[in-house]
XYZ file of N, CA, C and O in Angstrom:
364
model
N 92.752 99.528 120.898
C 93.379 99.124 119.650
C 94.303 100.228 119.175
O 93.965 101.402 119.198
N 95.478 99.844 118.762
C 96.422 100.797 118.216
C 95.887 101.311 116.888
O 95.385 100.555 116.075
N 95.986 102.618 116.691
C 95.440 103.204 115.468
C 96.498 103.189 114.371
O 97.622 103.609 114.570
N 96.128 102.672 113.213
C 96.981 102.681 112.037
C 96.443 103.716 111.076
O 95.245 103.771 110.822
N 97.328 104.537 110.517
C 96.914 105.426 109.456
C 96.670 104.618 108.196
O 97.203 103.527 108.017
N 95.847 105.154 107.304
C 95.512 104.424 106.077
C 96.746 104.123 105.240
O 96.899 103.022 104.729
N 97.658 105.092 105.104
C 98.865 104.866 104.303
C 99.735 103.779 104.919
O 100.251 102.919 104.224
N 99.874 103.820 106.253
C 100.683 102.805 106.920
C 100.048 101.433 106.766
O 100.737 100.446 106.509
N 98.726 101.366 106.893
C 98.036 100.092 106.742
C 98.235 99.534 105.336
O 98.545 98.365 105.165
N 98.062 100.379 104.334
C 98.237 99.918 102.954
C 99.654 99.419 102.714
O 99.855 98.409 102.047
N 100.627 100.115 103.274
C 102.016 99.694 103.121
C 102.235 98.325 103.762
O 102.873 97.449 103.182
N 101.683 98.129 104.963
C 101.815 96.846 105.655
C 101.126 95.749 104.865
O 101.687 94.681 104.629
N 99.886 96.007 104.438
C 99.108 94.975 103.777
C 99.670 94.605 102.423
O 99.679 93.443 102.038
N 100.168 95.577 101.663
C 100.689 95.275 100.338
C 102.108 94.719 100.379
O 102.650 94.320 99.373
N 102.721 94.690 101.571
C 104.025 94.051 101.678
C 103.876 92.536 101.595
O 104.833 91.819 101.338
N 102.648 92.036 101.815
C 102.373 90.617 101.682
C 102.008 90.320 100.236
O 101.561 91.195 99.506
N 102.181 89.078 99.838
C 101.741 88.675 98.514
C 100.222 88.569 98.548
O 99.669 87.810 99.321
N 99.560 89.331 97.711
C 98.096 89.368 97.704
C 97.583 88.464 96.589
O 96.912 88.903 95.680
N 97.921 87.197 96.657
C 97.601 86.314 95.552
C 96.251 85.633 95.683
O 95.613 85.335 94.695
N 95.797 85.380 96.893
C 94.571 84.611 97.048
C 93.357 85.520 97.202
O 93.458 86.647 97.688
N 92.232 85.003 96.803
C 90.986 85.757 96.955
C 90.671 85.988 98.429
O 90.139 87.031 98.794
N 91.025 85.014 99.279
C 90.762 85.166 100.708
C 91.561 86.332 101.287
O 91.047 87.093 102.111
N 92.797 86.498 100.839
C 93.624 87.596 101.323
C 93.052 88.926 100.869
O 92.997 89.889 101.641
N 92.580 88.986 99.639
C 91.963 90.215 99.141
C 90.692 90.531 99.922
O 90.423 91.679 100.251
N 89.934 89.486 100.240
C 88.706 89.672 101.005
C 89.030 90.192 102.411
O 88.378 91.109 102.907
N 90.054 89.623 103.042
C 90.454 90.082 104.373
C 90.899 91.538 104.323
O 90.594 92.328 105.218
N 91.630 91.892 103.268
C 92.055 93.278 103.113
C 90.848 94.211 103.011
O 90.810 95.266 103.645
N 89.849 93.831 102.212
C 88.656 94.668 102.068
C 87.928 94.848 103.391
O 87.438 95.941 103.699
N 87.839 93.793 104.173
C 87.168 93.868 105.473
C 87.875 94.885 106.366
O 87.238 95.780 106.937
N 89.191 94.761 106.494
C 89.948 95.660 107.362
C 89.906 97.084 106.823
O 89.728 98.044 107.584
N 90.024 97.239 105.525
C 89.999 98.568 104.914
C 88.673 99.276 105.179
O 88.654 100.426 105.613
N 87.562 98.582 104.941
C 86.247 99.197 105.182
C 86.042 99.499 106.658
O 85.448 100.511 107.009
N 86.541 98.621 107.520
C 86.404 98.849 108.959
C 87.175 100.098 109.388
O 86.686 100.896 110.195
N 88.374 100.279 108.854
C 89.169 101.445 109.227
C 88.608 102.740 108.645
O 88.746 103.799 109.254
N 87.981 102.637 107.480
C 87.351 103.827 106.898
C 86.158 104.276 107.719
O 85.902 105.466 107.858
N 85.402 103.304 108.238
C 84.193 103.614 108.995
C 84.112 102.693 110.219
O 83.409 101.692 110.203
N 84.828 103.042 111.304
C 84.866 102.161 112.478
C 83.525 102.034 113.204
O 83.342 101.109 113.993
N 82.588 102.929 112.934
C 81.289 102.848 113.604
C 80.349 101.850 112.934
O 79.316 101.497 113.490
N 80.711 101.377 111.754
C 79.894 100.411 111.024
C 79.928 99.061 111.744
O 80.995 98.564 112.086
N 78.763 98.497 111.990
C 78.713 97.214 112.703
C 79.243 96.097 111.805
O 79.232 96.204 110.576
N 79.688 95.023 112.451
C 80.195 93.880 111.688
C 79.105 93.277 110.811
O 79.365 92.798 109.715
N 77.874 93.295 111.305
C 76.756 92.743 110.535
C 76.540 93.543 109.259
O 76.394 92.987 108.169
N 76.555 94.878 109.362
C 76.355 95.718 108.184
C 77.552 95.632 107.234
O 77.385 95.652 106.013
N 78.726 95.515 107.813
C 79.927 95.361 106.989
C 79.858 94.061 106.192
O 80.144 94.036 104.997
N 79.462 92.990 106.852
C 79.328 91.692 106.176
C 78.283 91.757 105.074
O 78.481 91.226 103.981
N 77.183 92.423 105.358
C 76.118 92.529 104.362
C 76.586 93.333 103.148
O 76.289 92.972 102.006
N 77.336 94.400 103.378
C 77.794 95.231 102.259
C 78.808 94.493 101.378
O 78.884 94.735 100.182
N 79.585 93.583 101.980
C 80.566 92.809 101.212
C 80.024 91.466 100.738
O 80.713 90.723 100.035
N 78.789 91.146 101.166
C 78.122 89.888 100.805
C 78.926 88.668 101.257
O 79.172 87.737 100.499
N 79.360 88.726 102.520
C 80.056 87.604 103.141
C 79.442 87.368 104.517
O 78.637 88.167 104.989
N 79.831 86.288 105.166
C 79.232 85.965 106.457
C 79.758 86.890 107.562
O 80.896 87.372 107.509
N 78.919 87.110 108.555
C 79.290 87.939 109.690
C 80.436 87.284 110.460
O 81.331 87.948 110.965
N 80.417 85.981 110.527
C 81.453 85.237 111.247
C 82.826 85.481 110.619
O 83.826 85.607 111.333
N 82.882 85.568 109.312
C 84.146 85.854 108.629
C 84.663 87.229 109.029
O 85.842 87.402 109.336
N 83.766 88.205 109.039
C 84.142 89.565 109.431
C 84.634 89.575 110.880
O 85.679 90.168 111.191
N 83.915 88.905 111.768
C 84.315 88.838 113.175
C 85.718 88.257 113.326
O 86.558 88.798 114.048
N 85.960 87.155 112.639
C 87.247 86.461 112.747
C 88.389 87.323 112.225
O 89.446 87.433 112.861
N 88.196 87.937 111.067
C 89.251 88.749 110.453
C 89.569 89.959 111.327
O 90.748 90.258 111.583
N 88.549 90.645 111.811
C 88.793 91.829 112.632
C 89.409 91.468 113.982
O 90.255 92.205 114.498
N 89.023 90.340 114.542
C 89.624 89.900 115.796
C 91.109 89.617 115.605
O 91.947 90.046 116.394
N 91.445 88.891 114.527
C 92.843 88.590 114.239
C 93.629 89.871 114.001
O 94.762 90.026 114.461
N 93.024 90.807 113.284
C 93.722 92.054 112.977
C 93.994 92.861 114.243
O 95.083 93.403 114.413
N 93.025 92.946 115.146
C 93.232 93.741 116.365
C 94.225 93.074 117.309
O 95.002 93.757 117.967
N 94.239 91.750 117.361
C 95.131 91.053 118.277
C 96.541 90.898 117.728
O 97.517 91.055 118.452
N 96.661 90.565 116.450
C 97.964 90.229 115.887
C 98.491 91.252 114.891
O 99.607 91.117 114.400
N 97.706 92.242 114.557
C 98.090 93.284 113.604
C 98.469 92.727 112.243
O 99.379 93.210 111.578
N 97.763 91.681 111.821
C 98.014 91.104 110.506
C 96.717 90.518 109.960
O 95.804 90.224 110.727
N 96.662 90.363 108.646
C 95.511 89.704 108.035
C 95.907 88.343 107.501
O 95.079 87.614 106.980
N 97.190 88.004 107.627
C 97.667 86.732 107.100
C 97.283 85.585 108.031
O 97.184 85.765 109.237
N 97.103 84.418 107.440
C 96.850 83.223 108.236
C 98.121 82.820 108.955
O 99.227 83.136 108.509
N 97.961 82.104 110.046
C 99.121 81.606 110.763
C 99.803 80.521 109.942
O 99.141 79.747 109.248
N 101.115 80.468 110.029
C 101.878 79.441 109.342
C 101.455 78.074 109.867
O 101.385 77.873 111.068
N 101.156 77.158 108.981
C 100.776 75.811 109.383
C 99.304 75.628 109.646
O 98.870 74.532 109.979
N 98.511 76.695 109.518
C 97.079 76.530 109.721
C 96.463 75.932 108.468
O 97.051 75.943 107.396
N 95.290 75.404 108.593
C 94.625 74.792 107.454
C 94.717 73.284 107.508
O 95.274 72.704 108.441
N 94.178 72.678 106.522
C 94.143 71.219 106.488
C 95.538 70.660 106.219
O 96.234 71.093 105.309
N 95.916 69.690 106.997
C 97.219 69.058 106.853
C 97.165 67.998 105.758
O 96.151 67.327 105.585
N 98.266 67.836 105.043
C 98.351 66.787 104.031
C 98.478 65.449 104.745
O 99.200 65.331 105.736
N 97.781 64.490 104.248
C 97.792 63.193 104.904
C 97.941 62.101 103.848
O 97.245 62.096 102.839
N 98.810 61.178 104.113
C 99.014 60.060 103.203
C 97.991 58.989 103.527
O 97.774 58.646 104.677
N 97.383 58.447 102.501
C 96.393 57.390 102.693
C 97.091 56.089 103.083
O 98.319 56.001 103.105
N 96.309 55.089 103.342
C 96.903 53.806 103.725
C 97.697 53.218 102.550
O 97.507 53.602 101.403
N 98.603 52.269 102.826
C 99.489 51.739 101.773
C 98.748 51.122 100.586
O 99.187 51.263 99.438
N 97.628 50.465 100.838
C 96.893 49.855 99.717
C 96.350 50.925 98.778
O 96.379 50.770 97.555
N 95.875 52.001 99.340
C 95.361 53.092 98.504
C 96.492 53.727 97.697
O 96.310 54.095 96.536
N 97.668 53.828 98.286
C 98.824 54.379 97.562
C 99.220 53.494 96.394
O 99.574 53.980 95.327
N 99.165 52.200 96.616
C 99.481 51.260 95.528
C 98.536 51.439 94.353
O 98.952 51.440 93.191
N 97.253 51.623 94.643
C 96.273 51.820 93.565
C 96.529 53.115 92.824
O 96.337 53.198 91.620
N 96.956 54.151 93.527
C 97.229 55.430 92.888
C 98.452 55.355 91.983
O 98.508 56.014 90.944
N 99.439 54.572 92.390
C 100.677 54.473 91.620
C 100.502 53.674 90.340
O 101.252 53.825 89.404
N 99.515 52.785 90.306
C 99.333 51.950 89.114
C 98.385 52.563 88.135
O 97.742 53.498 88.274
């Protein structure tokens, strides 16, 4: 893994809009991991009171893609209901 200095990491992370709680949580995970790389993911998750799976996913994304942001287009897609349901919504 490429080593990022703390100042460089903070500069990269704060260049993004930190509006969502999930983004702040991802930042905390990466920050704590970089402060103490010997800390296991399980202990890190316990200290932040979040699931271990979340920690695993965030750190994997960070090491592979060097970002904490979600991929563009990820998440639930908007879907239009059937025409009859739309008619009921419009009235």
